[in-house]
């Protein structure tokens, strides 16, 4: 035996798998294929959990959801070129939302790719990824894998979280290394998301401003939910007595039933306030860019707690920027605000009476009976609300237009990080991937409320849900179309209109096709019973909820963003 043969060698798969494990990665979401099939198999052989999808975008959505819920980057592994591009859509969405994840992709050989010789699945993936993720790195040598993974994880979770792309070149994946050398190189990074307390002067400025406020509000965004300092945020609200409003995914960070929740008086609280403390939310389209009717057409004194310094003043001047991580800053603010008198009773009472009035107005519509097959968004979601109230640990995934807006308004959340939705981009197609990522990351049961259109973007993953026997109950709000199901062809022709789907479609049969539970319901009571059974049984379940085709409005509550046809002269 030659000396060379006595040296124990390891391959790139070993280095990659050990690096993932060193960084606390337990799950990979993806689709195998050339050249990463054996890598995927090796991960599973090594005891790693693997979830094989039907489309890479959904696998990347799962990775993003998992990253958001745990603070540990979710990992998505794809094949080159088209597989990579599909995954990139989910990575881009994660970056937009500030979810930490890592997209790993195999590539064609660099030699052929760079000379554009027409290799199998040839593509300059690094260049394609660059503008859609927080950072992208290429790994050209097996020895670099431990550092590459550490850089990917640190970039994904520090500062504003986001997606990182790691380009695993074909050449690198074929390399080997003496095991002794490999063991020297492998390491676990120390403190990848370090605390970043704010400058005491910034805290003082914010504290003075809050103390001087007559009509303060606190806006909580999904950054605040991500920060996982729930008790401190609740204490800040309760100690100051300042009403708070959650952005969509921050619902439940403090219970929707909390007496200081001003969410149901949004169109009063935001225009009327004088000082708005924003914790972990960008002042983007979802907040009317900080001006205009959402804010009563006057510039508010904004205090913005934000980790990314250049986010400040992105839309309107921010009077008191507080740059730091939310967990540190909220503790600093509480310290600085000690002994501050509670917010003005008249201001708080005025909000509370409006909240009560909104809720009282909404209440009867949530229990109104309709003829079978003629459910609307109000009474169907009233039923969803009542069931979920019994199972507050359930994670709610929500997408659509009317299905989204009405669920956000009607279905209360009482615990943090139990709601994921269309997010910053307002996208359709986050549904089934997020369901899978959420239950894999937490073990909790998941209920998805999906518009029938929204569901279609990721619907094939019901097979994945059934195959892995995941505790996911999908409710398809079936009104037979986008926005509505009864639009007629604008030209008066026989073929379907632009927004119509197959009338009477039986989405439930998609789940039974793969051995899961499928139920079709046409009343709120039957819907509630089917959801409860899904949650309790933890069986993959798909509920086809038949809604009045006329229920719904175009573009939901954001029709102002649509463009109407100009009137003919
Ligand atoms: C809220 N509201 C309530 C309650 N909670 N009324 C009664 N009871 C309860 N519990 C009221 C609230 O005061 C608002 O009424 C209204 O319900 C809607 O609340 P919301 O959603 O907080 O407010 P609004 O104005 O819709 O919020 C703006 C938004 C939101 C942009 C942040 O719409 C949003 O997140 N949209 C995402 C849309 C999206 O991405 N769609 C996907 C693409 S659809 P008023 O106070 O009377 O205003 C493609 O077509
Ligand atoms: P929403 O959609 O709920 O309004 P956004 O996604 O717009 O929320 O904003 C979340 C903000 O929170 C981002 O600007 C992000 O940089 C910030 N953020 C995320 N995590 C932290 C953290 N730990 N500390 C401070 N800011 C954070
Ligand atoms: Mg629909």
XYZ file of C-alpha atoms and ligand atoms in Angstrom:
647
model
C 0.000 0.000 0.000
C 1.450 3.358 -0.944
C 1.645 6.144 1.591
C -0.843 8.049 -0.483
C -3.374 5.243 -0.162
C -3.042 5.281 3.608
C -4.199 8.883 3.858
C -7.873 8.991 4.634
C -9.612 11.354 2.245
C -12.929 13.148 2.574
C -14.982 14.606 -0.246
C -16.763 17.908 -0.716
C -20.078 16.385 0.342
C -18.552 15.516 3.704
C -17.151 19.019 4.132
C -20.457 20.607 3.195
C -22.524 18.371 5.466
C -20.195 18.850 8.434
C -20.207 22.619 7.848
C -24.012 22.676 7.804
C -24.140 20.678 11.036
C -21.565 22.955 12.686
C -23.888 25.859 11.940
C -26.919 24.268 13.555
C -28.678 23.330 10.312
C -31.037 20.393 10.808
C -33.262 20.489 7.709
C -32.735 20.846 3.988
C -35.582 21.732 1.611
C -35.047 21.061 -2.065
C -35.226 18.879 -5.145
C -32.388 16.503 -6.085
C -30.919 16.146 -9.575
C -27.599 16.485 -11.407
C -25.119 17.210 -9.805
C -26.445 17.214 -6.214
C -28.391 13.937 -5.997
C -25.680 12.046 -4.135
C -25.070 15.050 -1.914
C -28.731 15.068 -0.931
C -28.667 11.334 -0.327
C -25.515 11.663 1.774
C -27.185 14.327 3.951
C -30.037 11.930 4.642
C -27.667 8.993 5.187
C -25.863 11.117 7.753
C -29.115 11.638 9.705
C -30.035 15.033 8.303
C -33.718 15.758 7.721
C -34.588 16.266 4.067
C -37.833 17.540 2.566
C -38.153 16.914 -1.149
C -40.442 19.338 -2.969
C -42.162 19.479 -6.351
C -40.979 22.985 -7.256
C -37.908 24.795 -5.945
C -39.675 28.101 -5.279
C -41.772 26.322 -2.666
C -38.696 24.716 -1.130
C -37.122 28.162 -0.832
C -40.338 29.547 0.691
C -40.102 26.758 3.274
C -36.509 27.702 4.035
C -37.480 31.363 4.448
C -40.405 30.589 6.747
C -38.228 28.318 8.838
C -35.569 31.032 9.123
C -38.126 33.634 10.197
C -39.608 31.421 12.882
C -36.346 30.189 14.403
C -33.644 32.753 13.635
C -31.546 29.899 12.203
C -31.261 30.164 8.414
C -33.407 27.717 6.487
C -31.501 25.887 3.764
C -32.701 25.196 0.230
C -30.683 23.013 -2.138
C -31.278 23.109 -5.885
C -29.969 21.831 -9.173
C -28.353 24.308 -11.619
C -29.924 26.850 -13.950
C -33.738 26.407 -13.974
C -33.842 24.704 -10.567
C -31.625 27.434 -9.172
C -33.741 30.184 -10.760
C -36.906 28.726 -9.256
C -35.228 28.688 -5.852
C -33.975 32.216 -6.380
C -37.570 33.514 -6.489
C -38.094 32.244 -2.945
C -34.690 33.543 -1.846
C -35.559 36.973 -3.244
C -38.819 36.909 -1.307
C -36.950 35.972 1.879
C -34.557 38.868 1.329
C -37.419 41.310 0.809
C -39.016 40.109 4.022
C -35.824 39.958 6.075
C -35.976 36.177 6.567
C -32.609 34.429 6.992
C -32.017 31.567 4.576
C -29.293 30.018 2.453
C -29.773 28.942 -1.124
C -27.264 26.277 -2.136
C -27.007 25.261 -5.744
C -24.868 22.970 -7.787
C -23.579 24.377 -11.073
C -22.296 23.274 -14.428
C -18.482 23.275 -14.688
C -16.886 26.706 -14.560
C -14.534 25.927 -17.428
C -17.354 25.389 -19.914
C -19.691 27.934 -18.365
C -17.209 30.786 -18.477
C -16.378 30.065 -22.128
C -20.106 29.609 -22.832
C -19.483 26.293 -24.495
C -23.063 25.189 -23.969
C -22.722 22.874 -20.978
C -25.679 21.014 -19.494
C -27.581 23.594 -17.406
C -24.982 26.248 -18.080
C -25.576 29.526 -16.291
C -23.640 32.221 -14.467
C -25.682 31.709 -11.323
C -23.582 33.962 -9.127
C -24.296 36.930 -11.374
C -27.994 36.054 -11.573
C -28.309 35.739 -7.789
C -26.432 38.871 -6.877
C -29.196 41.436 -7.228
C -31.842 39.304 -5.530
C -30.150 38.219 -2.310
C -28.318 39.909 0.542
C -25.011 38.389 -0.588
C -23.771 35.674 -2.895
C -20.535 33.770 -2.639
C -18.866 31.257 -4.925
C -16.994 28.306 -3.462
C -14.180 27.290 -5.779
C -12.222 25.060 -3.424
C -13.160 22.309 -0.983
C -10.931 23.854 1.697
C -13.099 26.993 1.640
C -16.376 25.251 2.516
C -16.243 25.813 6.316
C -15.496 29.526 5.870
C -18.058 29.822 3.079
C -20.782 28.335 5.261
C -19.863 30.523 8.212
C -19.959 33.597 5.969
C -23.317 32.534 4.588
C -24.819 32.013 8.029
C -23.348 35.181 9.512
C -24.517 37.264 6.560
C -28.001 35.731 6.676
C -28.614 36.359 10.396
C -26.640 39.497 11.322
C -27.895 43.006 10.667
C -31.083 42.869 8.591
C -31.587 39.169 7.946
C -31.883 37.930 4.379
C -31.043 35.208 1.914
C -27.498 34.251 0.943
C -26.592 32.329 -2.176
C -23.695 29.852 -2.148
C -22.523 28.782 -5.589
C -21.182 25.230 -5.313
C -19.100 24.816 -8.449
C -18.976 21.499 -10.217
C -15.176 21.445 -9.930
C -15.281 22.096 -6.188
C -17.846 19.331 -5.648
C -15.438 16.803 -7.189
C -12.492 17.663 -4.905
C -11.173 15.637 -1.980
C -9.044 16.505 1.018
C -7.095 14.537 3.655
C -9.425 14.037 6.607
C -6.856 15.368 9.049
C -6.757 18.632 7.109
C -10.557 18.728 6.929
C -10.870 18.339 10.697
C -8.481 21.244 11.172
C -10.615 23.471 8.944
C -14.086 22.650 10.248
C -15.377 25.029 12.947
C -18.446 26.488 14.608
C -18.741 30.283 14.279
C -19.008 32.265 17.505
C -22.012 34.570 17.980
C -23.216 34.936 14.365
C -25.914 37.512 15.223
C -24.272 39.730 17.823
C -26.270 42.133 19.949
C -26.011 45.735 18.767
C -27.218 48.097 21.483
C -28.001 51.643 20.391
C -25.987 54.755 21.142
C -27.181 56.118 24.543
C -27.636 59.546 22.921
C -30.118 58.042 20.437
C -31.991 56.375 23.293
C -32.117 59.660 25.212
C -33.526 61.488 22.169
C -36.217 58.851 21.709
C -37.094 58.806 25.409
C -37.481 62.599 25.521
C -39.713 62.503 22.482
C -41.935 59.805 23.945
C -42.155 61.609 27.260
C -43.271 64.760 25.471
C -45.880 62.981 23.341
C -49.557 63.693 23.870
C -50.929 61.078 21.508
C -48.279 58.395 21.088
C -48.668 55.055 19.321
C -46.332 52.098 18.909
C -46.189 50.276 15.575
C -44.843 46.730 15.689
C -43.554 45.071 12.529
C -42.369 41.597 11.674
C -38.828 42.664 12.633
C -40.107 42.976 16.196
C -41.635 39.504 16.013
C -38.408 38.113 14.562
C -36.329 39.617 17.380
C -37.856 37.151 19.879
C -37.973 39.553 22.828
C -41.724 39.226 23.215
C -41.947 39.767 26.971
C -39.858 42.959 26.840
C -41.970 44.427 24.049
C -45.159 43.669 25.966
C -43.637 45.234 29.087
C -42.693 48.382 27.136
C -46.293 48.745 25.979
C -47.792 48.048 29.395
C -45.368 50.222 31.371
C -46.012 53.221 29.106
C -49.696 52.478 28.474
C -49.176 53.452 24.822
C -51.611 51.898 22.315
C -49.932 49.639 19.767
C -50.728 48.520 16.232
C -49.289 45.328 14.786
C -48.333 45.045 11.153
C -49.788 41.924 9.624
C -47.121 39.409 10.704
C -46.660 41.092 14.089
C -50.246 40.185 15.006
C -50.088 38.119 18.188
C -46.663 39.422 19.239
C -48.864 41.004 21.872
C -52.315 39.380 21.902
C -54.876 40.873 19.542
C -57.169 40.872 22.599
C -54.879 43.132 24.616
C -56.724 46.272 25.794
C -54.026 48.510 24.253
C -54.333 46.946 20.776
C -55.401 49.760 18.462
C -55.478 47.627 15.302
C -59.237 47.954 14.891
C -58.941 51.747 15.076
C -56.119 52.032 12.572
C -57.661 54.792 10.512
C -58.094 56.861 13.687
C -54.906 56.077 15.578
C -52.369 56.687 12.795
C -53.733 60.003 11.472
C -54.348 61.338 14.985
C -51.108 60.375 16.726
C -48.335 62.926 17.275
C -45.431 60.550 17.969
C -45.121 57.083 16.456
C -42.565 54.651 17.819
C -41.899 52.135 15.033
C -40.238 48.913 16.076
C -39.099 46.604 13.275
C -41.182 47.900 10.369
C -40.141 49.755 7.255
C -42.081 52.898 6.358
C -42.847 51.423 2.926
C -46.042 51.009 0.877
C -47.703 49.102 3.713
C -47.472 52.292 5.783
C -48.387 54.700 3.004
C -44.696 55.676 2.751
C -45.099 57.648 5.994
C -47.332 60.347 4.543
C -50.693 60.992 2.927
C -54.106 59.936 4.204
C -52.774 56.998 6.290
C -51.144 59.643 8.494
C -53.700 62.449 8.251
C -51.555 64.242 5.659
C -49.139 65.577 8.248
C -45.616 64.539 9.081
C -45.470 62.646 12.354
C -42.576 62.570 14.739
C -41.259 59.113 13.989
C -39.011 57.217 16.359
C -37.685 54.252 14.397
C -35.971 51.277 15.990
C -34.086 49.587 13.185
C -30.954 47.533 12.731
C -30.122 48.760 9.235
C -28.867 52.336 9.516
C -29.597 53.278 5.920
C -33.255 52.326 6.292
C -33.731 55.525 8.316
C -35.203 58.463 6.303
C -35.930 56.092 3.394
C -39.343 57.691 2.858
C -39.888 60.572 5.288
C -37.653 62.303 7.822
C -37.329 60.272 11.023
C -37.081 62.557 14.041
C -35.459 60.019 16.344
C -33.597 57.168 14.674
C -32.518 54.411 17.040
C -30.148 52.091 15.246
C -29.590 48.822 17.038
C -31.081 45.400 17.544
C -34.610 45.380 18.865
C -33.956 43.159 21.884
C -31.200 45.480 23.132
C -32.993 48.694 22.227
C -36.310 47.763 23.829
C -34.470 46.984 27.080
C -32.631 50.323 26.795
C -35.894 52.197 26.155
C -37.595 50.557 29.130
C -34.727 51.608 31.337
C -34.849 55.187 30.037
C -38.631 55.435 30.351
C -38.797 54.199 33.934
C -41.213 56.308 35.969
C -42.786 57.893 32.878
C -46.476 58.622 33.465
C -48.879 56.422 31.507
C -50.175 57.680 28.160
C -53.030 60.176 28.348
C -56.264 58.445 29.402
C -58.420 60.468 27.034
C -56.262 59.490 24.041
C -56.199 55.839 25.029
C -59.910 55.807 25.885
C -60.759 57.397 22.546
C -58.918 54.627 20.742
C -60.479 51.927 22.868
C -64.000 53.141 22.231
C -63.313 53.136 18.481
C -61.837 49.650 18.685
C -64.947 48.445 20.485
C -67.224 50.142 17.961
C -65.369 48.503 15.022
C -65.555 45.112 16.646
C -69.237 45.480 17.451
C -69.946 46.494 13.879
C -68.070 43.509 12.508
C -69.389 40.911 14.968
C -72.855 40.168 13.508
C -71.410 39.706 10.014
C -69.134 36.944 11.309
C -72.014 34.748 12.448
C -74.565 35.564 9.778
C -76.085 32.497 8.164
C -76.012 32.032 4.413
C -77.516 29.414 2.138
C -75.303 26.347 1.522
C -72.613 27.189 -1.051
C -73.109 30.918 -0.525
C -70.654 31.535 2.312
C -68.924 34.902 2.201
C -65.532 35.958 3.571
C -67.065 37.235 6.793
C -69.017 34.224 8.041
C -66.541 31.639 6.751
C -63.625 33.401 8.438
C -65.718 33.962 11.561
C -65.818 30.173 11.772
C -62.055 29.942 11.194
C -61.484 32.506 13.941
C -63.551 30.534 16.460
C -61.702 27.272 15.825
C -58.238 28.825 15.904
C -59.090 30.538 19.208
C -59.203 27.037 20.716
C -55.770 26.123 19.296
C -53.658 29.262 19.691
C -50.371 27.427 19.026
C -51.515 26.724 15.466
C -49.518 28.619 12.861
C -51.654 30.455 10.319
C -50.425 30.810 6.745
C -52.443 33.286 4.707
C -52.413 34.435 1.084
C -54.808 35.778 -1.479
C -56.450 39.151 -1.929
C -59.819 39.050 -0.173
C -58.816 35.857 1.646
C -55.776 37.750 2.929
C -57.372 41.047 3.913
C -60.371 39.495 5.598
C -58.357 36.894 7.484
C -55.979 39.590 8.741
C -58.942 41.575 10.022
C -61.063 38.729 11.385
C -58.779 35.978 12.669
C -57.192 37.095 15.934
C -53.701 35.997 16.852
C -52.799 35.664 20.507
C -49.240 34.329 20.415
C -46.082 35.639 18.706
C -44.871 34.376 15.310
C -48.006 32.399 14.521
C -48.893 34.246 11.317
C -47.020 34.236 7.998
C -48.416 35.867 4.922
C -47.772 37.491 1.555
C -45.395 39.896 3.283
C -43.524 42.862 1.914
C -44.008 42.036 -1.746
C -47.650 40.991 -1.364
C -46.892 37.822 -3.300
C -49.006 34.856 -4.208
C -47.219 31.492 -4.021
C -45.800 31.584 -0.512
C -48.515 29.247 0.792
C -47.639 25.563 0.719
C -43.882 26.103 1.060
C -44.437 28.265 4.131
C -46.809 25.673 5.604
C -44.119 23.008 5.300
C -41.310 25.239 6.572
C -43.414 26.355 9.538
C -44.355 22.912 10.783
C -40.900 21.452 10.155
C -39.295 24.317 12.094
C -41.669 24.253 15.054
C -43.549 20.954 15.149
C -46.767 22.974 15.471
C -49.915 22.252 13.499
C -50.502 24.640 10.598
C -53.695 25.979 9.065
C -53.474 27.772 5.716
C -56.217 30.112 4.565
C -55.757 30.396 0.817
C -57.587 32.167 -1.927
C -58.274 29.653 -4.709
C -56.041 31.653 -7.014
C -53.218 31.998 -4.480
C -53.336 28.269 -3.736
C -52.702 27.421 -7.369
C -49.189 28.855 -7.311
C -47.940 26.170 -4.928
C -50.791 23.640 -4.977
C -48.708 20.704 -6.195
C -46.993 20.640 -2.808
C -50.071 18.949 -1.329
C -48.285 15.824 -2.524
C -45.259 16.806 -0.415
C -47.517 17.506 2.569
C -49.191 14.112 2.166
C -45.909 12.243 1.547
C -44.303 13.543 4.729
C -47.629 13.216 6.633
C -47.370 16.783 7.900
C -49.950 18.297 10.305
C -51.179 20.854 7.784
C -54.789 21.797 7.101
C -55.269 23.834 3.943
C -58.479 25.786 3.469
C -59.074 26.825 -0.135
C -61.557 29.691 -0.210
C -63.171 28.638 -3.455
C -65.137 31.404 -5.121
C -64.068 30.160 -8.526
C -61.756 32.937 -9.546
C -59.276 35.715 -8.927
C -61.071 38.301 -6.755
C -64.467 36.929 -7.879
C -65.628 33.855 -9.743
C -68.439 35.272 -11.807
C -66.738 37.623 -14.233
C -67.784 37.300 -17.846
C -65.518 37.385 -20.866
C -65.009 41.100 -21.579
C -65.473 40.546 -25.303
C -68.685 38.616 -24.825
C -67.060 35.424 -26.136
C -67.552 31.901 -24.800
C -64.107 31.209 -23.380
C -63.429 32.025 -19.715
C -62.876 35.564 -18.474
C -59.429 36.723 -17.350
C -60.221 36.007 -13.704
C -62.295 32.815 -13.877
C -61.345 29.297 -12.873
C -63.161 26.006 -13.411
C -66.579 26.357 -11.774
C -67.224 23.771 -9.084
C -63.534 22.770 -8.884
C -62.936 20.144 -6.166
C -59.605 21.122 -4.631
C -60.170 18.606 -1.815
C -59.658 15.787 -4.317
C -56.070 16.910 -4.825
C -55.345 15.811 -1.277
C -57.278 12.545 -1.461
C -55.330 11.751 -4.641
C -52.224 11.478 -2.467
C -53.778 9.681 0.492
C -54.572 12.682 2.670
C -57.959 13.862 3.900
C -60.101 15.922 1.548
C -63.364 17.583 2.557
C -65.697 19.860 0.652
C -67.832 22.184 2.794
C -70.441 24.793 2.072
C -71.408 26.137 5.493
C -69.453 27.841 8.283
C -70.319 25.063 10.742
C -68.993 22.357 8.437
C -65.876 24.426 7.755
C -65.198 24.839 11.476
C -65.692 21.119 12.110
C -63.356 20.129 9.285
C -60.606 22.496 10.456
C -60.885 21.262 14.027
C -60.648 17.677 12.854
C -57.584 18.560 10.759
C -55.816 20.243 13.673
C -56.672 17.468 16.145
C -55.873 14.537 13.865
C -52.653 16.179 12.552
C -53.454 14.495 9.227
C -52.718 16.260 5.931
C -56.077 17.833 5.150
C -57.457 19.968 2.350
C -60.791 21.694 2.768
C -62.565 22.997 -0.296
C -64.622 25.848 1.177
C -67.301 26.808 -1.321
C -67.830 30.569 -1.309
C -70.346 32.710 -3.154
C -68.720 33.445 -6.562
C -69.796 37.045 -6.106
C -67.958 37.390 -2.787
C -64.829 39.517 -3.009
C -63.681 42.801 -4.446
C -61.004 43.486 -7.039
C -57.533 43.787 -5.455
C -58.959 43.549 -1.922
C -58.130 46.584 0.217
C -55.348 47.809 -2.068
C -57.438 48.617 -5.132
C -55.905 52.102 -5.018
C -52.729 50.527 -6.437
C -54.552 49.251 -9.528
C -54.724 51.093 -12.849
C -58.152 51.665 -14.322
C -58.857 51.997 -18.041
C -58.944 55.657 -19.076
C -62.444 56.816 -19.966
C -63.021 57.115 -23.706
C -63.027 60.749 -24.901
C -58.746 45.596 12.034
N -59.916 46.191 11.744
C -60.873 45.641 12.502
C -60.241 44.664 13.305
N -58.918 44.680 12.996
N -62.181 45.875 12.579
C -62.885 45.146 13.460
N -62.357 44.215 14.259
C -61.043 43.952 14.212
N -60.512 43.045 15.014
C -60.158 47.239 10.768
C -59.106 48.333 10.703
O -59.352 49.366 11.599
C -59.255 48.789 9.281
O -60.351 49.634 9.149
C -59.603 47.513 8.544
O -60.130 46.621 9.510
C -58.415 46.855 7.870
O -57.381 46.697 8.802
P -55.874 46.641 8.371
O -55.685 45.496 7.479
O -55.028 46.732 9.558
O -55.777 48.014 7.632
P -55.518 48.335 6.164
O -55.805 49.765 5.956
O -56.111 47.355 5.219
O -53.933 48.132 6.200
C -53.169 48.543 5.195
C -52.169 47.506 4.799
C -52.862 46.179 4.669
C -51.551 47.943 3.488
C -51.049 47.442 5.859
O -53.939 46.345 3.793
C -51.992 45.087 4.199
O -51.158 44.516 4.916
N -52.206 44.750 2.952
C -51.488 43.706 2.255
C -52.187 43.526 0.962
C -51.516 42.549 0.076
O -50.320 42.320 0.128
N -52.290 41.915 -0.794
C -51.788 40.889 -1.664
C -51.930 41.279 -3.099
S -53.538 41.266 -3.615
P -60.204 51.224 9.139
O -59.579 51.616 10.422
O -61.600 51.679 8.965
O -59.312 51.504 7.936
C -53.511 41.572 -5.279
O -54.512 41.920 -5.815
P -43.530 44.805 8.315
O -43.725 44.209 6.956
O -44.095 44.011 9.408
O -43.934 46.236 8.314
P -40.778 45.070 7.555
O -40.323 43.780 6.991
O -41.122 46.153 6.612
O -41.948 44.789 8.603
O -39.650 45.655 8.486
C -38.924 44.888 9.384
C -37.720 45.730 9.767
O -37.162 45.189 10.958
C -36.626 45.726 8.713
O -36.317 47.038 8.345
C -35.455 45.030 9.401
O -34.211 45.575 9.050
C -35.764 45.262 10.854
N -35.226 44.254 11.762
C -35.284 42.916 11.625
N -34.742 42.300 12.676
C -34.320 43.280 13.507
C -33.682 43.295 14.777
N -33.372 42.173 15.406
N -33.399 44.486 15.327
C -33.705 45.638 14.688
N -34.335 45.686 13.512
C -34.624 44.530 12.928
Mg -60.880 33.440 -5.458
